PDB file of C-alpha atoms in Angstrom:
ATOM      1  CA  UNK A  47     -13.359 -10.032   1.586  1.00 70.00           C
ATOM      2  CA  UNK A  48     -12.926  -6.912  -0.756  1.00 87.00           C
ATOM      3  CA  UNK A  49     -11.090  -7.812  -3.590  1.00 91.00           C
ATOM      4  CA  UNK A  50      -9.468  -5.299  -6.673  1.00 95.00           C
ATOM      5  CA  UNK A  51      -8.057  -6.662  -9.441  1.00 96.00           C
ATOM      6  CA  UNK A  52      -5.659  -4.652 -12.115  1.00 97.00           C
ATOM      7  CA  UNK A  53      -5.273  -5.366 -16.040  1.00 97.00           C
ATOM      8  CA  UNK A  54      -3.264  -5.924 -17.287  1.00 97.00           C
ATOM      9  CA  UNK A  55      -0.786  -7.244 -14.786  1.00 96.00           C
ATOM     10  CA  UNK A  56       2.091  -6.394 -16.994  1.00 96.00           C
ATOM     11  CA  UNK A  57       2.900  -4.493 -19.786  1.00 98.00           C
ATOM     12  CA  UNK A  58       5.514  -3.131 -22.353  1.00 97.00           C
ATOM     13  CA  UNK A  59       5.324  -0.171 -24.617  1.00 96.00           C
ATOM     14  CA  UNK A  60       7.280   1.844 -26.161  1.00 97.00           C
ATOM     15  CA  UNK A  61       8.380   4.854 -25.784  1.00 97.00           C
ATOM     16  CA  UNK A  62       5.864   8.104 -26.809  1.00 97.00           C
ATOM     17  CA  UNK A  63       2.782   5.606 -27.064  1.00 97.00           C
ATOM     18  CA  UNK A  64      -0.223   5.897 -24.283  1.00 97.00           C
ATOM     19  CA  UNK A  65      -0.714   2.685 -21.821  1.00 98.00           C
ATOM     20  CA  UNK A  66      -3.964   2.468 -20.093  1.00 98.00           C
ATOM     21  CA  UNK A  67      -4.288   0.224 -16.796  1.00 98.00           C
ATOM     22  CA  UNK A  68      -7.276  -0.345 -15.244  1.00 97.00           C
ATOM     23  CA  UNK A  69      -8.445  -1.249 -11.453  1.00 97.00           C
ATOM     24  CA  UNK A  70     -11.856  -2.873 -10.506  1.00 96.00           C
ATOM     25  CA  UNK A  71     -12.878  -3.296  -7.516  1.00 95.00           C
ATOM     26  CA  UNK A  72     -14.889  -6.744  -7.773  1.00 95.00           C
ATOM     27  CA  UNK A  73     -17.186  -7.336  -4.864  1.00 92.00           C
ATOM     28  CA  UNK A  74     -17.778  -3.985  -3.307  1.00 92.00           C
ATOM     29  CA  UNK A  75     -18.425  -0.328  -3.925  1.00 92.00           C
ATOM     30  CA  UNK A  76     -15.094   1.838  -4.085  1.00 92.00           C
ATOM     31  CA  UNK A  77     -16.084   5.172  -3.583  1.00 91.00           C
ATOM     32  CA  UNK A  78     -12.560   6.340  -3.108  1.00 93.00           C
ATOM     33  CA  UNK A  79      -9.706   5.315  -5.477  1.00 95.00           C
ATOM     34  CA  UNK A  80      -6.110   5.986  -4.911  1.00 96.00           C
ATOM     35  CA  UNK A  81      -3.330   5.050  -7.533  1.00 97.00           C
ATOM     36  CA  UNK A  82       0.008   4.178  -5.840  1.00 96.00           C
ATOM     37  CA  UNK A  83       3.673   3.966  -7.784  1.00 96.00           C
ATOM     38  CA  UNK A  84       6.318   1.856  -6.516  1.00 92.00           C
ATOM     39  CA  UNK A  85      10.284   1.789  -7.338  1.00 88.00           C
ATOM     40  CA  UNK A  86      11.941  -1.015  -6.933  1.00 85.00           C
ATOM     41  CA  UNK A  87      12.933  -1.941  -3.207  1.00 82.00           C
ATOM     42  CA  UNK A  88      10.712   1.391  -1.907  1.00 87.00           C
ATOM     43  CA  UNK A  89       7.724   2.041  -0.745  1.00 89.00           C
ATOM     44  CA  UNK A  90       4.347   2.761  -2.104  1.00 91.00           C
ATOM     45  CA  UNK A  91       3.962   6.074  -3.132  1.00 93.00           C
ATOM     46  CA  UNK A  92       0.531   7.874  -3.888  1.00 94.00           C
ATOM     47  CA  UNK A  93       0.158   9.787  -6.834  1.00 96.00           C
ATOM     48  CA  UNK A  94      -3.158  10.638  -6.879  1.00 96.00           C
ATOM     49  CA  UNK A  95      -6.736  10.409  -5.154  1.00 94.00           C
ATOM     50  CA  UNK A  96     -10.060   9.975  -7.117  1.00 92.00           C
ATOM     51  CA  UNK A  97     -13.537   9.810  -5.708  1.00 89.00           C
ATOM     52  CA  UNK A  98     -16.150   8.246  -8.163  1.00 85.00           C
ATOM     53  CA  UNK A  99     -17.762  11.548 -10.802  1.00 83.00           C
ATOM     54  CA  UNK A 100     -15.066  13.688 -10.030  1.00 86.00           C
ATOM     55  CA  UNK A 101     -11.895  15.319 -11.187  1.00 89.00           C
ATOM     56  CA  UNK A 102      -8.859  13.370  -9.443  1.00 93.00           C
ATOM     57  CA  UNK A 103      -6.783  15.136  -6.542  1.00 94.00           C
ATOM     58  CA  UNK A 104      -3.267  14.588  -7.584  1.00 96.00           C
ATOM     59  CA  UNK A 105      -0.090  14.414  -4.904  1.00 95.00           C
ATOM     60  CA  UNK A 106       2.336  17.447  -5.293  1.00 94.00           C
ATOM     61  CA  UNK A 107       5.285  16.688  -8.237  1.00 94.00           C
ATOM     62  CA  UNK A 108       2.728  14.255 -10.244  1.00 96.00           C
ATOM     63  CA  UNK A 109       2.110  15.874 -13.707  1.00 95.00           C
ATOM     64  CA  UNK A 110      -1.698  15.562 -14.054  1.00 93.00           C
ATOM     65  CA  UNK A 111      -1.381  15.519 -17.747  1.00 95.00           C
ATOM     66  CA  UNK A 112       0.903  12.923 -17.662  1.00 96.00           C
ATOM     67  CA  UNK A 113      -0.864  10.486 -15.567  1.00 97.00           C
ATOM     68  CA  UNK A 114      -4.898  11.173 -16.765  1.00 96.00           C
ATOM     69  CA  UNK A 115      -7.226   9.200 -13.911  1.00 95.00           C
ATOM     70  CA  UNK A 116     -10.785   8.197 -14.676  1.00 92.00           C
ATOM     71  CA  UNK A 117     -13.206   6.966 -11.994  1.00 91.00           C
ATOM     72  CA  UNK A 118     -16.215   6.663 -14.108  1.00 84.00           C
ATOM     73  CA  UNK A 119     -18.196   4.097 -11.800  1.00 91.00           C
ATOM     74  CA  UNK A 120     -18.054   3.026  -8.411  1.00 92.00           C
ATOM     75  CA  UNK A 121     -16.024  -0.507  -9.474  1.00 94.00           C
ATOM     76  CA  UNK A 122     -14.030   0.989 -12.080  1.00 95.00           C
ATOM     77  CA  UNK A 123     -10.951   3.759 -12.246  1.00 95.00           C
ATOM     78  CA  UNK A 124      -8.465   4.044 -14.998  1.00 96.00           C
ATOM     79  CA  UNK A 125      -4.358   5.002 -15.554  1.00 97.00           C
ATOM     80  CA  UNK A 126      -3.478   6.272 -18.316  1.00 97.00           C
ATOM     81  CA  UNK A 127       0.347   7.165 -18.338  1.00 98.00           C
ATOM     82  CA  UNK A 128       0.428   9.305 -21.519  1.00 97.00           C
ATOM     83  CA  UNK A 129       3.039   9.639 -24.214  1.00 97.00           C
ATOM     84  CA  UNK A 130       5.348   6.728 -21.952  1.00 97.00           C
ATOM     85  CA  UNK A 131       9.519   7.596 -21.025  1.00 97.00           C
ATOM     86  CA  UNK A 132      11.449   4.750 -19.654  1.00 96.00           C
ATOM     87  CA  UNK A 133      11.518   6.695 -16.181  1.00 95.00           C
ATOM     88  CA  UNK A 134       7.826   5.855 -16.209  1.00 96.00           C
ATOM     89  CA  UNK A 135       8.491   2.137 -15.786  1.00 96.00           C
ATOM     90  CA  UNK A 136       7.612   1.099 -12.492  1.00 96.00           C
ATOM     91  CA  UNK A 137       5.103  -1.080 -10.374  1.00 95.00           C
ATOM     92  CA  UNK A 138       1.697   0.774 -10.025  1.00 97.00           C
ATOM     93  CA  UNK A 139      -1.415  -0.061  -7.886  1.00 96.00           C
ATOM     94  CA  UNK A 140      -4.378   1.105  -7.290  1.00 96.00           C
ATOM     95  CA  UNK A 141      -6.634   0.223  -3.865  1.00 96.00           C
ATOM     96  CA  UNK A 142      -9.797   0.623  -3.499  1.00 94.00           C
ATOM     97  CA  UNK A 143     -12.148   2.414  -0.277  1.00 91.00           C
ATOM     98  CA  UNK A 144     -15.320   2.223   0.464  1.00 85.00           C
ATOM     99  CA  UNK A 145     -17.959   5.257   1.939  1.00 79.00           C
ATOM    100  CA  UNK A 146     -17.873   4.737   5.505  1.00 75.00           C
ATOM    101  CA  UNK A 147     -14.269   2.293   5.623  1.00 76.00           C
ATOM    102  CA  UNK A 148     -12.361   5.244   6.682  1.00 77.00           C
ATOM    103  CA  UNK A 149      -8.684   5.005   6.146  1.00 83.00           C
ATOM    104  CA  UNK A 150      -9.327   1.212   5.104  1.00 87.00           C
ATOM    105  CA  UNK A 151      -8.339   0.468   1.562  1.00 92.00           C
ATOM    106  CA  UNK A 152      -8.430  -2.851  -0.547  1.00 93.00           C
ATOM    107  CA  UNK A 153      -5.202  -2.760  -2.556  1.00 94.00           C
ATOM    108  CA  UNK A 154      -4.963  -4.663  -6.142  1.00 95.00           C
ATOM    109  CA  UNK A 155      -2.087  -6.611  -7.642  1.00 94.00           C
ATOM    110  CA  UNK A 156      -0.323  -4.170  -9.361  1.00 95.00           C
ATOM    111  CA  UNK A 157       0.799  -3.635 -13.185  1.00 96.00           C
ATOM    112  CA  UNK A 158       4.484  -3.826 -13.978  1.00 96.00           C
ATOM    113  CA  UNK A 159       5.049  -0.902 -16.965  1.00 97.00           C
ATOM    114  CA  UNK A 160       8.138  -1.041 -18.687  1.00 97.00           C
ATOM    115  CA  UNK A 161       8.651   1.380 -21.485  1.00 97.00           C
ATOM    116  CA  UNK A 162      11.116   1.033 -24.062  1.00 97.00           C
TER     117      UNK A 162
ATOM    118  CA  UNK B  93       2.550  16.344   9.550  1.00 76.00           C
ATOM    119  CA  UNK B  94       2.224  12.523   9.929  1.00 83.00           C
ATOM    120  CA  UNK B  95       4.778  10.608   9.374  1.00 90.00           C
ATOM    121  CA  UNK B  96       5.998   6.832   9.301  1.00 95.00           C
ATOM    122  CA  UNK B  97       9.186   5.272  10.472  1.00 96.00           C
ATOM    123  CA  UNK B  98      10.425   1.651   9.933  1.00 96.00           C
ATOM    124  CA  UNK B  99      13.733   1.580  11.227  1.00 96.00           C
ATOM    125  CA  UNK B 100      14.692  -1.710  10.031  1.00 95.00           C
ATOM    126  CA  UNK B 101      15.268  -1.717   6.423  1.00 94.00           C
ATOM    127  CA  UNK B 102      16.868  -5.719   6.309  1.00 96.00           C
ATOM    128  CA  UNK B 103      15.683  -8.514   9.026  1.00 97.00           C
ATOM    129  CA  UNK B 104      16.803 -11.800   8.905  1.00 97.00           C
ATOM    130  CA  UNK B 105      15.424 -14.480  11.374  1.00 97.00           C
ATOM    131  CA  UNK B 106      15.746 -18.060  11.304  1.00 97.00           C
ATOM    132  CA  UNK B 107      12.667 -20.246  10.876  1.00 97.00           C
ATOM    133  CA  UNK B 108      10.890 -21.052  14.062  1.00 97.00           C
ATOM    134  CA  UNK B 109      12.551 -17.717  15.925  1.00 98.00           C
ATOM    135  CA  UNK B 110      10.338 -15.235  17.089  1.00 98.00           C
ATOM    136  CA  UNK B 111       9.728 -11.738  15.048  1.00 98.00           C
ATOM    137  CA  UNK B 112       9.641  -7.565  16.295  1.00 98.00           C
ATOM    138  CA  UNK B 113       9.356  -5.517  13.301  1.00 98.00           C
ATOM    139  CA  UNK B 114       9.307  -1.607  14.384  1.00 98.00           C
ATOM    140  CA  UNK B 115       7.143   0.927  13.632  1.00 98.00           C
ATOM    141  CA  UNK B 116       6.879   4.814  15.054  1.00 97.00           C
ATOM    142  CA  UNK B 117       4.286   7.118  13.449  1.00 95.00           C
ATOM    143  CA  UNK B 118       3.710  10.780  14.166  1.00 91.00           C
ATOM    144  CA  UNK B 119       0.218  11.927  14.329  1.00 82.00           C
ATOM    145  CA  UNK B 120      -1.424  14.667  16.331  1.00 72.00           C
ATOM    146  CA  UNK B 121      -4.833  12.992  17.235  1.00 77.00           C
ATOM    147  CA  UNK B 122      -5.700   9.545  17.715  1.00 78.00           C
ATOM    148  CA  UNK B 123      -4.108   7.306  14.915  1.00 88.00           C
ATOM    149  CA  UNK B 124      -5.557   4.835  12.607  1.00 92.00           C
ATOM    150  CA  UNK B 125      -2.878   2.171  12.463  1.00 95.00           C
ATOM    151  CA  UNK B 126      -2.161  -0.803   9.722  1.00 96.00           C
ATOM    152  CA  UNK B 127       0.368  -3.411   8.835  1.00 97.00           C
ATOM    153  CA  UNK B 128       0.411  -4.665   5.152  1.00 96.00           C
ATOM    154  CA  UNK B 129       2.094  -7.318   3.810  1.00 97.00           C
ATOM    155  CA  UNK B 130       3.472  -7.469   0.475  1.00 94.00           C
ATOM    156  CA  UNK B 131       5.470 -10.431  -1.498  1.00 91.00           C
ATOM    157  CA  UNK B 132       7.477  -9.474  -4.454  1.00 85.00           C
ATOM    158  CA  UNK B 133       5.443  -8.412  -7.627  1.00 83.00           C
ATOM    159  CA  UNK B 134       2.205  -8.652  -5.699  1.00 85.00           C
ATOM    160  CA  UNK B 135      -0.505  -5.584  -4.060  1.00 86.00           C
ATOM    161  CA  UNK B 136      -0.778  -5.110  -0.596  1.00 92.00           C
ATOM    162  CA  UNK B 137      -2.414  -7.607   2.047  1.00 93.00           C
ATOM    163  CA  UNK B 138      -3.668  -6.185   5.049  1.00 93.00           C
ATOM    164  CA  UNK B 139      -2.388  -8.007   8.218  1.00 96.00           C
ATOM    165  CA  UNK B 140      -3.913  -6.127  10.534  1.00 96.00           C
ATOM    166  CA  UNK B 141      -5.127  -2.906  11.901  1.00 94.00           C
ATOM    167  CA  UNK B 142      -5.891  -0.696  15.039  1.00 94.00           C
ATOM    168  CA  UNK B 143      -8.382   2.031  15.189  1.00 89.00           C
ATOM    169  CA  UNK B 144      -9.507   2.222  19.072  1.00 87.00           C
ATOM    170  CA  UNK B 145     -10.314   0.390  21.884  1.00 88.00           C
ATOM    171  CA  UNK B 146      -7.506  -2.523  22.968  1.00 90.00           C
ATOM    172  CA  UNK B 147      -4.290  -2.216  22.646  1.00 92.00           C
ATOM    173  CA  UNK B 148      -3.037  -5.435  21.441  1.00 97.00           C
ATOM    174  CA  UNK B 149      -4.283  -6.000  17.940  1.00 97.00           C
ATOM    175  CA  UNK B 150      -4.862  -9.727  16.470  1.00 97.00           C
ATOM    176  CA  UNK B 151      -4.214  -9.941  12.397  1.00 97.00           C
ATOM    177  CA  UNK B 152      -3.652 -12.577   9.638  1.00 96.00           C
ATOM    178  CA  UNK B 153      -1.438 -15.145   9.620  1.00 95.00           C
ATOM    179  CA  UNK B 154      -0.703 -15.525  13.467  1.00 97.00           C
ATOM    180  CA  UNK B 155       0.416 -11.733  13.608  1.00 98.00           C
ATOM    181  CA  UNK B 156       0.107  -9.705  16.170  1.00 98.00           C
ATOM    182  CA  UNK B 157       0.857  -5.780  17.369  1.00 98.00           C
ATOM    183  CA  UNK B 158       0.418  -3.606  20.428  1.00 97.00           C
ATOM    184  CA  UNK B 159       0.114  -0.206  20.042  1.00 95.00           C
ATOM    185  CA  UNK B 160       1.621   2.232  22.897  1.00 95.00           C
ATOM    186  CA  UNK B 161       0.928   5.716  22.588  1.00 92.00           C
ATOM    187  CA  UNK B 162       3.381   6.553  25.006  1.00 92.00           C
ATOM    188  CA  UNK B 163       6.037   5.512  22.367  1.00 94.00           C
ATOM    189  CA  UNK B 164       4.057   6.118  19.320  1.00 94.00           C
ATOM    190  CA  UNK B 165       4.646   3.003  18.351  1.00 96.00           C
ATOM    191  CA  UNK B 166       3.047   0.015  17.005  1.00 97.00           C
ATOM    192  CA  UNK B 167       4.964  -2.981  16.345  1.00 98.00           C
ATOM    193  CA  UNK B 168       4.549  -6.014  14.573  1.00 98.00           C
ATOM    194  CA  UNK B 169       5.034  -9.463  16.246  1.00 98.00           C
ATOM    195  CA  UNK B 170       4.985 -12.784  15.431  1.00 98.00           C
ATOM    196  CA  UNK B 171       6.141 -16.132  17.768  1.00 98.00           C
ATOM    197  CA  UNK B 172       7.157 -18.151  15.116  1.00 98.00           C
ATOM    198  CA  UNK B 173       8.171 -17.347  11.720  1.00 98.00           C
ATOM    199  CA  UNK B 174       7.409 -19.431   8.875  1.00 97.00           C
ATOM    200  CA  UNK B 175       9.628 -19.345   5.673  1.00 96.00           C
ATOM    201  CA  UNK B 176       6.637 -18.452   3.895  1.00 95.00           C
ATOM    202  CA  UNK B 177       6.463 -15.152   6.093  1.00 97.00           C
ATOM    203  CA  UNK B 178       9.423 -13.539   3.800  1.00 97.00           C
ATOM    204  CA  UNK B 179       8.624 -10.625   2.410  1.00 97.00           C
ATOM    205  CA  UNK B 180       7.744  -6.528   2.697  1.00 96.00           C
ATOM    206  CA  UNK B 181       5.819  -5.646   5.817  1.00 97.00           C
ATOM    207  CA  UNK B 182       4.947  -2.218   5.417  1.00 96.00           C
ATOM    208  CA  UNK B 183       3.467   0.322   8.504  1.00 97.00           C
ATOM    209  CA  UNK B 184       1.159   3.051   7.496  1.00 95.00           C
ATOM    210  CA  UNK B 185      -1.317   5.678   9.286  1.00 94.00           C
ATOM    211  CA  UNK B 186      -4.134   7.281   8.328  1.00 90.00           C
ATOM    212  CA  UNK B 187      -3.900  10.988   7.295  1.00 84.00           C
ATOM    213  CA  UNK B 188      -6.370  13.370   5.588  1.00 81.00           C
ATOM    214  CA  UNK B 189      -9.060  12.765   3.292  1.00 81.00           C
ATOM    215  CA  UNK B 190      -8.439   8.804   3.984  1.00 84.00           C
ATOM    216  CA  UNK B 191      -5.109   8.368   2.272  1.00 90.00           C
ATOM    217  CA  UNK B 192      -2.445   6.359   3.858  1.00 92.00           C
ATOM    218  CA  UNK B 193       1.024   7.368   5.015  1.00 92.00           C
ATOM    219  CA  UNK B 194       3.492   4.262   4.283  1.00 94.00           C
ATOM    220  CA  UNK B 195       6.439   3.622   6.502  1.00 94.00           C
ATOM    221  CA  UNK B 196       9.934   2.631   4.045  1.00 94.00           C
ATOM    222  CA  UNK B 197       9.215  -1.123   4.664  1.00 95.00           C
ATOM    223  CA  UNK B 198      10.979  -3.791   6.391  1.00 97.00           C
ATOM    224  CA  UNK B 199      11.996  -6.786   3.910  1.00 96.00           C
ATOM    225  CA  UNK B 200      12.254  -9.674   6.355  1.00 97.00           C
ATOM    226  CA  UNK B 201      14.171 -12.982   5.238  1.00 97.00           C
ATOM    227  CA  UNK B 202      14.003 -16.200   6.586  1.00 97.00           C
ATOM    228  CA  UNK B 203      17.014 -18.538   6.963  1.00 94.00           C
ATOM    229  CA  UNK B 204      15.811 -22.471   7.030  1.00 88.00           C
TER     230      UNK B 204
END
């Protein structure tokens, strides 16, 4: 089956430093990327939308220069949460879809940020 | 706009007892329909999906739901739980430009 992994699974910075998290998708060609955040106890909400050689679609109320997305290859899109707060600390995940899946998405393991 | 409800926030069932977990969506055309599983500190698993065509859906894991348009609903099912079955079942639909619209989740727990 389709399978995404995320690195690093965890992390710890501190605050005003950069922390870049990366999603693969390992055995199939994502096309589409989406980058989810999670609080504690909720549910998944999407930040942003990123199809491979273009500029990310972000969700309304996500800073876009806060939270730069790369999808520079069709197995390979990038977080980077820029100059890190504590209320940045949360679960994120990325999934993964494929040209012709539809609404069908492969979803990694998540990274746990905590900034201090 | 679509929408996802999970009216149960807290389930608890006792091992061997059967499982309903709820789910009503709002969506103007035909929806594409999914149940994800999630355990804590992990992604997303898929359990199963509906797109067209029957009604009663087979997943993962001995799962089960039956969507009814009539109710806009599409629950979850199970016969037996297994202790191994706690965790966050989430309910989402398709929307636009392929993104998915989670439900809040239902965090089941299973008493021995």
């Amino acid at each position: 089956g389709a399978v995404v992994s995320q690195h690093p699974s965890w992390v710890i910075c501190k605050s005003g430093t950069s922390v870049k998290i990366e999603c693969r998708s390992l055995d199939f060609q994502a096309t589409t990327m989406f980058w989810y955040r999670q609080f504690p106890k909720q549910s998944l909400m999407l930040m942003a939308t990123s199809n491979e050689g273009s500029k990310a679609t972000y969700e309304q109320g996500v800073e876009k220069d806060k939270f730069l997305i790369n999808h520079a290859s069709l197995t390979l899109s990038t977080l980077t949460v820029t100059s890190a707060h504590p209320e940045d600390s949360s679960f994120y995940i990325c999934s993964g879809g494929s040209k012709g899946a539809g609404h069908e998405q492969y979803f990694g393991p998540g990274t746990r940020l905590t900034v201090t | 706009a679509q929408s996802v409800t999970q009216p149960d926030i807290h389930i608890t069932v006792s091992e061997g007892a059967s499982l309903e977990l709820r789910c009503n969506y709002s969506y103007g055309a035909t929806p594409y329909l999914f149940w994800y599983v999630q355990s804590p500190g992990q992604g997303l698993q898929l359990l199963l999906k509906y797109f067209s065509g029957d009604t009663l859906v087979q997943g993962i894991k001995g799962f089960e739901a039956e969507f009814k348009r009539s109710q806009s609903s599409f629950n979850l099912r199970k016969p037996s739980v297994h202790w191994s079955d706690a965790a966050e079942y989430f309910c989402a639909v398709g929307g636009g430009y392929n993104k998915l619209i989670f439900g809040a989740g239902t965090r089941l727990a299973v008493h021995p």
